Coordinates of C-alpha atoms and ligand atoms in Angstrom, one line a residue:
M283 CA 26.8 -11.7 0.0
T284 CA 24.5 -14.4 1.3
S285 CA 21.5 -15.5 -0.8
L286 CA 19.4 -14.0 1.8
D287 CA 21.4 -10.5 1.5
D288 CA 20.4 -11.0 -2.7
F289 CA 16.6 -11.7 -1.7
A290 CA 16.5 -8.4 0.5
R291 CA 18.4 -6.5 -2.0
A292 CA 16.4 -7.5 -5.2
K293 CA 13.1 -6.8 -3.1
L294 CA 14.3 -3.2 -2.4
D295 CA 15.5 -2.1 -5.6
R296 CA 12.2 -2.9 -6.8
I297 CA 10.5 -0.9 -3.7
R298 CA 12.7 2.0 -4.5
A299 CA 12.3 1.9 -8.2
A300 CA 8.8 2.5 -7.3
A301 CA 9.2 5.2 -5.4
L302 CA 7.7 3.3 -2.5
D303 CA 10.6 2.6 -0.3
R304 CA 10.1 3.5 3.4
R305 CA 12.6 4.8 6.5
T306 CA 12.5 5.7 10.0
V307 CA 13.2 9.4 11.1
P308 CA 14.2 9.7 14.6
T309 CA 11.4 12.2 15.5
V310 CA 10.9 14.0 19.2
R311 CA 7.4 15.0 19.8
D312 CA 6.6 18.2 22.1
A313 CA 3.6 19.3 23.7
R314 CA 2.5 22.0 21.3
A315 CA 1.8 20.0 17.9
G316 CA 5.7 20.1 17.2
V317 CA 8.3 17.7 16.3
T318 CA 11.8 18.0 15.7
R319 CA 13.3 15.6 13.2
E320 CA 17.2 16.4 11.5
G321 CA 17.6 19.2 13.5
R322 CA 14.8 21.2 12.7
R323 CA 11.3 21.7 14.4
L324 CA 8.2 21.2 12.4
I325 CA 4.3 21.8 12.9
S326 CA 3.2 18.6 12.7
F327 CA -0.1 17.7 11.0
S328 CA 0.7 13.7 10.9
C329 CA 0.3 12.8 14.6
N330 CA -2.6 10.4 16.0
D331 CA -2.4 12.0 19.4
Y332 CA -5.4 13.9 18.8
L333 CA -6.2 15.6 22.4
N334 CA -2.4 15.8 22.8
L335 CA -3.0 13.7 26.0
A336 CA 0.5 11.7 25.6
H337 CA 2.1 15.4 27.2
H338 CA -0.7 16.1 29.2
P339 CA 1.0 17.0 33.0
E340 CA -1.9 15.0 34.8
V341 CA -1.6 11.9 32.3
K342 CA 2.7 12.0 32.7
A343 CA 2.1 12.2 36.4
R344 CA 0.2 9.1 36.6
A345 CA 2.6 7.2 34.5
R346 CA 5.5 8.3 36.1
E347 CA 3.8 7.4 39.7
A348 CA 2.9 3.8 38.2
I349 CA 6.6 3.4 37.2
E350 CA 7.6 4.4 40.7
L351 CA 5.5 2.1 42.4
Y352 CA 5.4 -0.8 39.5
G353 CA 8.1 -0.7 37.6
T354 CA 8.9 -0.3 33.8
G355 CA 7.5 -3.6 32.5
A356 CA 4.5 -6.3 33.4
A357 CA 7.1 -9.2 33.3
A358 CA 4.7 -11.8 32.1
S359 CA 1.5 -12.9 30.0
R360 CA -1.5 -11.6 31.9
M361 CA -2.4 -15.4 32.3
V362 CA 0.6 -15.7 34.6
T363 CA 1.5 -12.8 36.9
G364 CA 1.3 -9.7 34.4
D365 CA -2.2 -8.9 35.3
H366 CA -1.8 -5.6 37.5
P367 CA -4.6 -4.5 39.3
L368 CA -4.8 -1.2 36.9
M369 CA -5.5 -3.5 34.2
G370 CA -8.8 -4.2 35.8
E371 CA -9.6 -0.9 36.4
L372 CA -8.8 0.4 33.2
E373 CA -11.2 -2.4 31.5
T374 CA -13.8 -1.3 34.0
R375 CA -13.6 2.3 32.6
L376 CA -13.6 1.2 28.6
A377 CA -16.6 -0.7 29.2
R378 CA -18.6 2.4 31.0
L379 CA -17.2 4.6 28.3
K380 CA -18.7 2.0 25.5
G381 CA -21.8 1.0 27.4
T382 CA -20.8 -2.7 27.4
E383 CA -20.7 -5.3 30.3
A384 CA -17.2 -5.7 30.0
A385 CA -13.9 -5.0 28.4
L386 CA -10.5 -6.7 27.6
V387 CA -6.9 -4.8 27.2
F388 CA -4.6 -6.0 24.9
G389 CA -1.0 -5.0 24.4
S390 CA -2.0 -3.0 21.1
G391 CA -4.6 -2.6 18.5
F392 CA -2.8 -4.8 16.2
L393 CA -2.8 -7.4 18.7
A394 CA -6.3 -7.0 19.8
N395 CA -7.5 -7.6 16.0
I396 CA -5.2 -10.3 15.3
G397 CA -6.3 -12.1 18.3
I398 CA -10.2 -11.5 18.4
I399 CA -11.2 -12.3 14.9
P400 CA -9.8 -15.8 15.0
C401 CA -11.7 -16.8 18.2
F402 CA -14.8 -16.2 16.3
T403 CA -14.0 -17.6 12.8
G404 CA -12.2 -20.4 11.7
P405 CA -11.7 -22.3 8.6
D406 CA -15.6 -23.2 8.0
D407 CA -16.6 -19.4 8.7
V408 CA -17.1 -16.7 6.8
I409 CA -16.0 -13.1 6.9
F410 CA -17.3 -9.9 5.0
M411 CA -14.9 -6.7 5.3
D412 CA -14.8 -3.4 4.0
E413 CA -12.3 -3.0 1.3
L414 CA -11.0 0.0 3.2
C415 CA -10.3 -1.9 6.4
H416 CA -7.2 -1.3 8.2
A417 CA -4.1 -3.8 7.5
C418 CA -4.6 -5.3 11.0
L419 CA -8.3 -6.5 10.4
F420 CA -7.0 -8.2 7.2
A421 CA -4.2 -9.9 9.1
G422 CA -6.9 -11.2 11.7
A423 CA -8.9 -12.4 8.6
K424 CA -6.3 -14.0 7.4
L425 CA -4.9 -15.8 10.6
S426 CA -8.5 -17.0 11.2
A427 CA -8.5 -19.2 7.9
A428 CA -12.0 -18.0 7.5
T429 CA -13.5 -17.3 3.6
V430 CA -13.3 -13.6 3.0
H431 CA -15.2 -11.5 1.3
V432 CA -14.4 -7.7 0.6
F433 CA -17.2 -5.4 0.0
R434 CA -16.8 -2.1 -1.7
H435 CA -16.1 0.7 0.3
N436 CA -19.2 1.9 2.6
D437 CA -21.6 0.0 -0.1
M438 CA -24.1 -1.5 1.7
A439 CA -26.1 -3.0 -1.5
H440 CA -22.7 -4.8 -2.5
L441 CA -22.3 -5.9 1.1
A442 CA -26.0 -7.3 1.4
E443 CA -25.6 -8.8 -1.9
L444 CA -22.6 -10.7 -0.7
L445 CA -24.2 -11.7 2.7
A446 CA -27.4 -13.1 0.6
T447 CA -25.2 -15.2 -1.7
H448 CA -22.5 -16.2 0.9
R449 CA -23.7 -16.2 4.5
G450 CA -25.8 -19.3 4.6
Q451 CA -22.6 -21.8 3.6
H452 CA -21.0 -21.0 6.7
P453 CA -21.8 -21.7 10.5
H454 CA -20.5 -18.5 11.7
A455 CA -20.0 -15.0 10.0
L456 CA -18.2 -11.6 11.1
I457 CA -18.5 -8.2 9.5
L458 CA -15.2 -6.1 9.7
T459 CA -15.2 -2.4 9.5
D460 CA -13.2 0.7 10.6
G461 CA -15.4 2.9 12.7
V462 CA -13.5 5.8 11.4
F463 CA -11.4 5.0 8.1
S464 CA -7.8 5.7 9.0
M465 CA -6.4 7.1 5.6
D466 CA -9.6 8.6 4.5
G467 CA -11.2 9.9 7.7
D468 CA -14.6 9.0 6.7
L469 CA -17.1 7.2 8.7
A470 CA -18.6 3.6 8.4
P471 CA -22.5 3.7 8.0
L472 CA -23.2 1.9 11.5
D473 CA -26.7 2.7 11.6
Q474 CA -27.0 0.1 8.4
L475 CA -24.3 -2.2 9.3
G476 CA -26.0 -3.2 12.7
P477 CA -29.3 -4.0 11.2
L478 CA -28.1 -5.6 8.2
A479 CA -25.7 -8.0 10.3
E480 CA -28.1 -8.8 12.6
A481 CA -30.5 -9.8 9.9
H482 CA -28.2 -12.0 8.4
D483 CA -26.7 -13.5 12.0
A484 CA -23.2 -12.0 11.3
W485 CA -21.2 -10.4 14.4
L486 CA -20.2 -7.0 13.6
L487 CA -16.9 -5.8 14.7
T488 CA -16.0 -2.2 14.5
D489 CA -12.4 -0.9 15.0
D490 CA -12.6 2.5 16.4
A491 CA -8.9 3.5 16.8
H492 CA -9.9 7.1 15.3
G493 CA -12.9 7.6 16.9
V494 CA -12.7 7.1 20.5
G495 CA -12.0 10.3 22.2
V496 CA -12.9 12.7 19.5
L497 CA -16.5 11.6 18.4
G498 CA -19.6 10.8 20.0
A499 CA -18.9 12.8 23.5
G500 CA -15.6 10.8 23.4
R501 CA -17.2 7.3 23.3
G502 CA -16.3 6.7 19.7
S503 CA -18.1 6.3 16.2
S504 CA -20.8 4.1 17.9
F505 CA -22.4 7.1 19.7
I506 CA -22.6 9.5 16.8
G507 CA -26.2 9.5 16.3
S508 CA -29.3 9.7 18.2
E509 CA -29.3 6.1 19.0
K510 CA -26.0 4.0 20.2
A511 CA -25.5 2.0 17.0
R512 CA -25.6 -2.0 17.4
V513 CA -22.2 -3.4 17.5
P514 CA -21.5 -6.1 19.7
L515 CA -17.7 -6.3 19.3
Q516 CA -16.3 -2.7 19.9
M517 CA -12.6 -2.4 19.3
G518 CA -10.1 0.0 19.7
T519 CA -6.8 1.2 20.6
L520 CA -5.3 3.5 23.5
S521 CA -2.4 4.8 21.1
K522 CA -4.3 7.6 19.7
A523 CA -6.5 10.2 21.2
I524 CA -6.1 8.3 24.7
G525 CA -2.4 9.2 24.1
S526 CA -1.1 5.8 25.7
Y527 CA -0.3 2.5 24.5
G528 CA -2.6 -0.6 23.8
G529 CA -5.8 -2.1 22.6
Y530 CA -9.1 -3.0 23.8
L531 CA -12.3 -4.9 23.1
C532 CA -15.4 -4.1 24.7
A533 CA -18.4 -6.5 24.6
S534 CA -20.8 -8.8 26.7
T535 CA -19.4 -10.6 29.4
P536 CA -19.3 -13.9 28.0
V537 CA -17.8 -12.5 24.8
I538 CA -14.8 -10.9 26.7
D539 CA -14.5 -14.1 29.0
F540 CA -14.3 -16.3 26.0
V541 CA -11.7 -14.1 24.4
R542 CA -9.7 -13.8 27.6
N543 CA -9.0 -17.4 27.1
R544 CA -9.0 -18.0 23.6
A545 CA -7.1 -14.9 21.8
R546 CA -3.4 -15.7 21.4
S547 CA -2.2 -12.7 21.5
I548 CA -3.5 -12.3 25.1
V549 CA -2.4 -15.9 26.2
F550 CA 0.9 -16.0 24.9
T551 CA 2.4 -12.1 24.9
T552 CA 3.3 -10.3 28.0
G553 CA 1.0 -7.9 29.5
L554 CA 1.0 -4.1 29.1
P555 CA 3.5 -2.0 31.3
P556 CA 1.3 -0.6 34.3
A557 CA 2.4 2.7 33.3
S558 CA 0.5 2.7 29.9
A559 CA -2.6 1.5 31.8
A560 CA -2.2 4.3 34.7
A561 CA -1.6 6.8 31.6
A562 CA -4.6 5.5 29.8
I563 CA -7.2 5.6 32.8
A564 CA -5.7 9.3 33.4
A565 CA -6.4 10.0 30.0
L566 CA -10.1 8.8 30.1
D567 CA -10.9 10.9 33.5
I568 CA -9.7 13.9 31.3
I569 CA -11.9 12.8 28.1
E570 CA -15.0 11.8 29.9
C571 CA -15.1 15.4 31.5
D572 CA -13.8 18.1 28.9
A573 CA -16.3 18.4 26.2
A574 CA -14.3 21.4 24.5
L575 CA -11.0 19.7 24.3
R576 CA -13.0 16.7 22.6
A577 CA -14.3 19.1 20.1
E578 CA -11.3 20.9 18.9
P579 CA -9.5 18.5 16.5
V580 CA -12.9 17.9 14.3
R581 CA -13.0 21.8 14.7
K582 CA -9.3 22.3 13.1
A583 CA -10.2 19.7 10.6
R584 CA -13.6 21.6 9.7
L585 CA -11.4 25.1 9.6
F586 CA -9.1 23.8 7.4
A587 CA -11.6 22.2 4.8
A588 CA -13.7 25.2 4.5
R589 CA -10.6 27.4 3.6
L590 CA -9.6 24.8 0.9
G591 CA -13.3 24.4 -0.4
L592 CA -12.6 20.5 0.5
P593 CA -15.9 18.8 1.7
T594 CA -16.9 19.4 5.5
P595 CA -14.7 16.5 7.2
E596 CA -16.8 14.1 9.6
T597 CA -13.4 13.3 12.0
C598 CA -10.3 15.0 12.5
I599 CA -8.5 13.4 9.3
V600 CA -8.5 14.8 6.0
P601 CA -6.8 13.2 3.1
V602 CA -5.6 15.2 0.2
I603 CA -5.5 12.6 -2.7
I604 CA -2.6 13.5 -4.9
G605 CA -2.6 10.1 -7.0
A606 CA 1.3 9.1 -7.9
A607 CA 3.7 8.4 -5.0
D608 CA 6.3 10.1 -6.1
Q609 CA 4.1 13.6 -6.2
A610 CA 2.8 12.9 -2.8
L611 CA 6.3 12.8 -1.8
A612 CA 7.3 16.1 -3.4
A613 CA 4.3 17.6 -2.1
S614 CA 5.3 16.4 1.6
K615 CA 9.0 17.6 0.9
A616 CA 7.8 21.2 0.0
L617 CA 5.7 21.5 2.8
E618 CA 8.3 20.3 5.0
A619 CA 10.6 23.4 3.4
Q620 CA 8.0 25.4 5.0
G621 CA 7.9 24.1 8.4
F622 CA 5.2 21.7 8.2
L623 CA 5.4 17.9 8.9
V624 CA 2.6 16.2 6.5
V625 CA 3.7 12.9 5.8
A626 CA 3.1 11.2 2.6
I627 CA 0.9 8.0 2.6
R628 CA 1.6 5.6 -0.4
P629 CA 0.7 1.9 -1.3
P630 CA 0.4 -0.5 -0.1
T631 CA -1.2 1.7 2.8
V632 CA -3.6 3.1 0.4
A633 CA -4.6 1.7 -2.9
E634 CA -2.4 2.3 -6.0
G635 CA -3.0 5.5 -7.6
T636 CA -4.4 7.4 -4.4
A637 CA -1.0 8.2 -2.3
R638 CA -1.9 11.2 -0.4
L639 CA -1.3 13.8 2.2
R640 CA -2.9 12.5 5.0
I641 CA -3.5 15.4 7.2
T642 CA -4.4 15.1 11.2
F643 CA -5.6 17.7 13.3
T644 CA -5.2 18.0 17.1
A645 CA -6.4 20.2 20.0
A646 CA -3.1 21.8 20.4
H647 CA -2.5 23.1 16.7
D648 CA -2.9 27.0 16.4
D649 CA -5.7 28.2 14.0
A650 CA -3.1 30.6 12.7
D651 CA -0.8 27.4 11.7
V652 CA -3.7 25.4 10.0
I653 CA -4.2 28.8 8.1
R654 CA -0.8 28.8 7.3
L655 CA -1.0 25.1 6.0
T656 CA -3.9 25.6 3.9
E657 CA -1.9 28.7 2.3
A658 CA 1.1 26.5 1.9
I659 CA -1.0 23.7 0.1
T660 CA -2.5 26.4 -2.4
A661 CA 0.6 27.5 -3.4
L662 CA 1.7 23.9 -4.5
A663 CA -1.3 23.6 -6.6
I664 CA -2.3 19.9 -5.9
L665 CA -5.6 20.3 -5.1
P666 CA -8.3 19.6 -7.9
A667 CA -9.7 22.8 -9.2
R668 CA -12.6 24.1 -7.6
P669 CA -15.5 24.6 -9.7
E670 CA -16.4 28.2 -10.9
T671 CA -19.3 29.9 -9.1
V672 CA -21.6 31.8 -11.2
Ligands
PLP930 C1 -8.0 1.7 12.3 C2 -6.5 1.4 12.9 N1 -6.6 -0.1 13.8 C3 -5.6 -0.6 14.4 C4 -4.5 0.0 14.4 C5 -3.4 -0.3 15.2 O1 -3.3 0.2 16.5 P1 -2.1 -0.1 17.5 O2 -1.3 1.4 17.1 O3 -2.7 0.1 18.9 O4 -1.5 -1.3 17.3 C6 -4.2 1.6 13.9 C7 -3.4 1.9 13.9 O5 -2.0 2.1 14.1 C8 -5.6 1.8 12.9 O6 -5.2 3.0 12.6

């Protein structure tokens, strides 16, 4: 055994001892919210294809057509020959959806965040970020080498205090938050974050991976209230409700032109395959016209929560927090035995002691399956006791 194997084995032993080891399971998703894995079909409550557009006949047809015409890969960076005209068309559509002058498409949401953040902050600068931000926002912040201050989740008083203490010591500042928090399904208070950021001349970036397509008439979390939230950097992904693959930034023309020049995850990586852009454009066509479809995932999340006496969800992600990682795994296994795929989410994806079932709802779930899931969860007795009604 080499020292490299020794190193890996010792690390793995520790991960396994804490019930935190991960494995990949070959999984085939179908159009009816089902997955087949290890020879069994399960109803999945763990997919982010909220509108099931990855299986929509029109979306698939447009992707197939793009493959026939343009091949399967982009073959070079967008700076060289990888900037297929479909990319520009997709950017125009995204900018229109988000109400910005311009947009820029990246290879993925993760690549977007690790490219964008270092464009605006360097070692002399400062970043303020919510403690529950997605891992790729933390990765982008780290890559920027800026000073990072983490504020308590959605705690505007804490953020204001950190801004008052630290903002003045740095030339440039970013505030980073998820629009919809990926593991908790709650919303960032963008109506407060926008003005607070402006008051301190800090640039607000929202990661709306889980909002676009589903919230705010499909336009995302910035469009929920009566007024559009003041977010100069609206980032998101094409890989969830949009049913394709890729990431994006929507912003003003100078901001986008600058990021196109500077983001290392644009310049030094191959462009998105044209078929992914074609699929995303087809999905946006559907999202823009089909209000009934857009409303379905949150309606199902609310049906689920109401039957279990949980708070009314604002999004289509509902966490059932269990605590210990091994108990979350056991609950997931018990649900699997009854025909449901509800993956357990454990540290480091979530904080120590908050392992959970993260349940996601999609347009394709039958209400009957949602109700059967509530019954299965009730039978597991993993929910906190409901207060007695008098
Ligand atoms: C909040 C959030 N941001 C970014 C990403 C990364 O996006 P992508 O899967 O397109 O890399 C994800 C999901 O994976 C996410 O949940």
